[in-house]
Amino acid sequence: MSSPTTATDAQLARWERFRAGRHSALATEHGWLTLTSFQWLESEPSGLELVPGLWSTDGTTAFLTASAADGLTLVETGQGVGETITATLQDEESLMWVQFGGDDGKQVVVELAMRADKYAVRTRDNSSPVLTGFKGVPTYEYNPGWVIQGRFEAYAEPVDVPIGTANPLVDGVHRSVGEVVFRVPGVPHEIRLHAEEEKLGALNVTFHDESNGETTDDWRKVFIPRPRPDGSVVIDFNRAINYPSAFTPYGTCPMPVRGNSLDVRVEAGEKLPWG
């Protein structure tokens, strides 16, 4: 699988549209490229880095106390924050809560998040150099040889599998709905990878491979269109993409299920964002 095979014009056109859409989705205001901090809330009201106000939690509810001079407004309504406000989230939920800064008062959005049953905030700053200097994600050359036929073996019921995340203080759960089974040319055995279900029956597979840490991030994911009625699927590793944690240290992105690994270099899809 080391040398690319010849792609048709139609394949290359579809690939280029996919890449253009991917870059547009990344380079959005207050998107993943704008993260500038991840901070846990404490029980006593206290200041945080990069954001005004006093922040705290009682374990169930998050509290923010601010004055009009802090310049904070609610993201949803634009109303100024001049007193104590509260919000309550469930685990894994997020809320784009307040904003401040810039000519329009919206340069920085403060995201309230519940992770590992604890409250945290992330700042999303549109002036982040990761966003302002973004020129696209490096990728391998498109290779039709990495468009692989396989099959999906569904479980009778989804299985929740404990996993780690990009943040060592946050554990995660992978809801596995079955396994994607396929062969890679040159590898003498079948490969089985746990899959999660996405919208409209599509699948999401998070995986390790032998290129990780050298030319690619520590893990990546690939979306697979909905299996055909006979269970057959097409896995296009050219569309393997990085999680946000490849671009920022402030993500809590899920790691692969233990054993979700290919014992071969998947030289397809996105590479490490920076050299």
Coordinates of C-alpha atoms in Angstrom, one line a residue:
M1 CA 0.0 0.0 0.0
S2 CA 3.0 2.3 -0.2
S3 CA 2.7 3.6 -3.8
P4 CA -0.5 5.4 -5.0
T5 CA -2.5 3.8 -7.8
T6 CA -3.9 6.0 -10.6
A7 CA -7.0 8.0 -9.6
T8 CA -9.7 8.9 -12.1
D9 CA -10.7 12.6 -12.7
A10 CA -14.0 11.9 -11.1
Q11 CA -12.4 10.5 -8.0
L12 CA -10.0 13.4 -7.7
A13 CA -12.9 15.9 -8.1
R14 CA -14.9 14.3 -5.3
W15 CA -11.7 14.3 -3.2
E16 CA -11.0 18.0 -3.8
R17 CA -14.6 18.9 -2.9
F18 CA -14.3 16.9 0.3
R19 CA -11.1 18.6 1.3
A20 CA -12.5 22.1 0.5
G21 CA -15.5 21.3 2.7
R22 CA -13.2 20.0 5.5
H23 CA -11.1 23.1 5.5
S24 CA -14.1 25.4 5.5
A25 CA -15.6 23.5 8.5
L26 CA -12.4 23.8 10.5
A27 CA -11.8 27.5 9.8
T28 CA -15.1 28.8 11.3
E29 CA -15.5 31.5 13.9
H30 CA -15.3 30.1 17.5
G31 CA -14.5 26.7 16.1
W32 CA -11.9 24.1 17.1
L33 CA -9.0 26.2 15.9
T34 CA -9.9 29.0 18.3
L35 CA -9.5 27.2 21.6
T36 CA -7.1 29.0 23.9
S37 CA -7.8 27.5 27.3
F38 CA -9.5 24.6 29.3
Q39 CA -10.0 25.3 33.0
W40 CA -11.9 23.5 35.7
L41 CA -14.2 25.4 38.0
E42 CA -13.6 25.3 41.7
S43 CA -16.1 25.5 44.6
E44 CA -15.0 29.0 45.7
P45 CA -15.7 32.0 43.3
S46 CA -12.4 32.8 41.6
G47 CA -11.0 34.4 38.5
L48 CA -9.9 32.4 35.5
E49 CA -7.2 33.1 32.9
L50 CA -8.2 34.9 29.7
V51 CA -11.8 35.6 30.9
P52 CA -13.3 38.2 33.2
G53 CA -15.7 37.5 36.1
L54 CA -15.7 35.1 39.1
W55 CA -16.5 31.5 38.3
S56 CA -17.5 28.6 40.6
T57 CA -19.6 25.4 41.0
D58 CA -21.3 23.5 43.7
G59 CA -21.0 20.3 41.7
T60 CA -24.5 20.6 40.2
T61 CA -24.7 24.1 39.0
A62 CA -22.1 26.6 37.5
F63 CA -22.1 30.2 38.7
L64 CA -20.7 33.3 37.0
T65 CA -20.6 36.7 38.8
A66 CA -19.7 39.7 36.7
S67 CA -20.3 43.5 36.6
A68 CA -21.2 45.6 33.6
A69 CA -17.6 46.8 33.5
D70 CA -16.5 43.2 32.6
G71 CA -18.2 43.5 29.2
L72 CA -19.7 40.1 29.2
T73 CA -22.9 39.4 27.3
L74 CA -25.0 36.2 26.9
V75 CA -24.3 34.5 23.6
E76 CA -27.9 33.5 23.1
T77 CA -29.5 36.9 23.7
G78 CA -26.8 39.5 23.7
Q79 CA -28.0 40.7 27.1
G80 CA -25.3 42.1 29.4
V81 CA -24.2 40.2 32.5
G82 CA -24.2 42.5 35.6
E83 CA -25.0 40.0 38.3
T84 CA -24.7 36.3 39.2
I85 CA -26.0 33.9 36.5
T86 CA -26.2 30.1 36.6
A87 CA -26.3 27.2 34.2
T88 CA -26.8 23.5 34.7
L89 CA -25.5 20.8 32.3
Q90 CA -25.5 17.0 32.1
D91 CA -22.2 15.1 31.5
E92 CA -20.7 15.7 28.0
E93 CA -23.0 18.7 27.4
S94 CA -21.6 22.1 26.4
L95 CA -23.1 25.6 26.3
M96 CA -21.7 28.6 24.5
W97 CA -22.5 30.8 27.4
V98 CA -21.0 34.3 27.4
Q99 CA -18.9 36.4 25.1
F100 CA -16.7 39.5 25.2
G101 CA -13.9 41.4 23.5
G102 CA -13.3 42.9 20.0
D103 CA -15.0 45.7 18.3
D104 CA -18.4 43.9 18.4
G105 CA -18.0 42.3 21.8
K106 CA -18.0 38.8 20.3
Q107 CA -14.3 38.1 19.8
V108 CA -14.1 35.5 22.6
V109 CA -16.8 33.0 23.4
V110 CA -16.7 31.2 26.8
E111 CA -18.0 27.6 26.5
L112 CA -19.3 26.0 29.7
A113 CA -18.7 22.2 29.6
M114 CA -19.4 19.3 31.8
R115 CA -16.7 16.6 31.5
A116 CA -16.1 13.7 33.8
D117 CA -19.1 15.1 35.8
K118 CA -17.1 18.3 36.5
Y119 CA -17.6 21.8 35.2
A120 CA -15.0 23.4 33.1
V121 CA -14.8 26.4 30.7
R122 CA -13.0 26.7 27.3
T123 CA -12.2 30.0 25.8
R124 CA -12.8 30.3 22.0
D125 CA -10.9 33.3 20.6
N126 CA -11.2 34.3 17.0
S127 CA -7.8 36.0 17.2
S128 CA -6.1 32.7 18.0
P129 CA -3.0 32.2 15.8
V130 CA -4.0 28.6 15.1
L131 CA -7.0 30.0 13.3
T132 CA -5.5 33.2 11.8
G133 CA -2.5 31.2 10.5
F134 CA -4.5 28.2 9.2
K135 CA -3.7 27.3 5.6
G136 CA -5.2 23.8 5.5
V137 CA -4.4 20.4 6.9
P138 CA -1.5 18.4 5.2
T139 CA -2.7 15.2 3.6
Y140 CA -1.3 12.2 1.8
E141 CA -1.8 12.1 -1.9
Y142 CA -5.2 10.6 -2.9
N143 CA -4.8 6.9 -3.4
P144 CA -7.6 4.7 -4.7
G145 CA -5.9 1.7 -3.2
W146 CA -7.1 2.9 0.2
V147 CA -10.7 2.7 -0.8
I148 CA -11.4 -0.7 0.7
Q149 CA -14.4 -3.0 0.6
G150 CA -15.5 -4.6 3.8
R151 CA -18.6 -5.7 5.8
F152 CA -20.3 -4.5 8.9
E153 CA -21.3 -7.0 11.6
A154 CA -23.9 -5.4 13.8
Y155 CA -24.3 -6.3 17.5
A156 CA -27.8 -7.3 18.7
E157 CA -27.6 -4.3 21.1
P158 CA -25.0 -1.5 21.4
V159 CA -22.2 -2.1 23.8
D160 CA -20.7 0.7 25.9
V161 CA -16.9 0.3 26.1
P162 CA -14.8 2.5 28.5
I163 CA -12.1 4.5 26.7
G164 CA -9.6 7.3 27.5
T165 CA -9.6 10.8 25.9
A166 CA -7.1 13.4 24.9
N167 CA -7.4 14.8 28.5
P168 CA -6.0 12.3 31.0
L169 CA -8.5 13.6 33.7
V170 CA -11.5 12.8 31.5
D171 CA -12.7 9.2 30.8
G172 CA -15.0 8.5 27.9
V173 CA -17.4 5.8 26.6
H174 CA -17.6 4.4 23.1
R175 CA -21.0 3.1 22.2
S176 CA -20.1 0.3 19.8
V177 CA -22.9 -0.8 17.5
G178 CA -20.8 -3.5 15.8
E179 CA -17.6 -4.2 14.0
V180 CA -16.3 -3.2 10.5
V181 CA -14.4 -6.1 9.1
F182 CA -12.0 -5.9 6.1
R183 CA -8.6 -6.9 4.6
V184 CA -5.8 -4.6 3.7
P185 CA -3.7 -5.8 0.7
G186 CA -0.5 -7.2 2.0
V187 CA -1.8 -8.0 5.5
P188 CA -2.5 -11.7 5.9
H189 CA -5.4 -11.4 8.3
E190 CA -8.7 -9.7 8.7
I191 CA -8.9 -6.4 10.6
R192 CA -11.9 -5.8 12.9
L193 CA -12.6 -2.3 14.2
H194 CA -15.4 -1.2 16.6
A195 CA -17.8 1.4 15.1
E196 CA -20.2 4.0 16.5
E197 CA -23.4 5.0 14.7
E198 CA -23.8 8.4 13.2
K199 CA -26.8 10.2 11.6
L200 CA -28.8 8.3 9.0
G201 CA -27.1 5.0 9.9
A202 CA -23.6 6.0 8.9
L203 CA -20.7 4.7 11.0
N204 CA -17.7 6.4 12.7
V205 CA -14.5 4.4 13.3
T206 CA -11.7 5.8 15.5
F207 CA -8.4 4.0 14.9
H208 CA -4.7 3.7 15.5
D209 CA -2.2 2.7 12.8
E210 CA 1.6 2.3 12.4
S211 CA 2.0 5.9 11.0
N212 CA 0.8 7.5 14.3
G213 CA 3.3 9.8 15.9
E214 CA 5.5 10.0 12.8
T215 CA 3.4 11.4 9.9
T216 CA 0.0 11.3 11.5
D217 CA -1.6 12.2 14.8
D218 CA -1.9 9.6 17.6
W219 CA -5.2 8.5 16.3
R220 CA -7.7 9.5 13.6
K221 CA -11.3 8.7 12.6
V222 CA -13.0 7.8 9.3
F223 CA -16.7 8.1 8.5
I224 CA -18.3 5.2 6.6
P225 CA -21.6 5.5 4.6
R226 CA -24.5 3.5 5.8
P227 CA -24.0 -0.2 5.3
R228 CA -25.9 -1.8 2.3
P229 CA -28.7 -4.3 3.1
D230 CA -26.2 -7.2 2.8
G231 CA -23.9 -5.5 5.3
S232 CA -21.2 -4.5 2.8
V233 CA -19.4 -1.2 3.3
V234 CA -16.8 1.0 1.6
I235 CA -14.1 2.4 3.9
D236 CA -12.3 5.3 2.2
F237 CA -9.2 5.9 4.3
N238 CA -8.4 8.9 2.1
R239 CA -11.1 10.6 4.2
A240 CA -9.5 9.8 7.5
I241 CA -9.4 13.0 9.5
N242 CA -7.9 14.3 12.7
Y243 CA -9.8 14.9 15.9
P244 CA -9.7 18.5 17.3
S245 CA -7.1 17.4 19.8
A246 CA -4.6 17.2 16.9
F247 CA -4.9 21.0 16.6
T248 CA -5.2 22.1 20.2
P249 CA -4.2 20.8 23.7
Y250 CA -7.7 21.8 25.0
G251 CA -9.8 19.0 23.5
T252 CA -11.3 16.1 25.3
C253 CA -11.5 13.9 22.1
P254 CA -12.2 10.2 22.4
M255 CA -9.4 7.7 22.0
P256 CA -9.9 4.5 20.0
V257 CA -11.3 1.4 21.7
R258 CA -8.5 -0.9 22.9
G259 CA -7.5 -3.0 19.9
N260 CA -8.9 -0.6 17.3
S261 CA -5.6 -0.7 15.4
L262 CA -4.3 -1.5 12.0
D263 CA -0.9 -3.2 12.1
V264 CA 0.1 -1.3 8.9
R265 CA 0.9 2.3 8.0
V266 CA -2.3 3.9 6.7
E267 CA -0.6 6.4 4.4
A268 CA -3.9 8.1 3.5
G269 CA -6.0 10.9 4.8
E270 CA -4.9 13.7 7.1
K271 CA -1.3 14.1 8.4
L272 CA 0.0 15.9 11.5
P273 CA -1.2 19.5 11.2
W274 CA 2.3 20.9 11.7
G275 CA 5.4 19.2 10.4

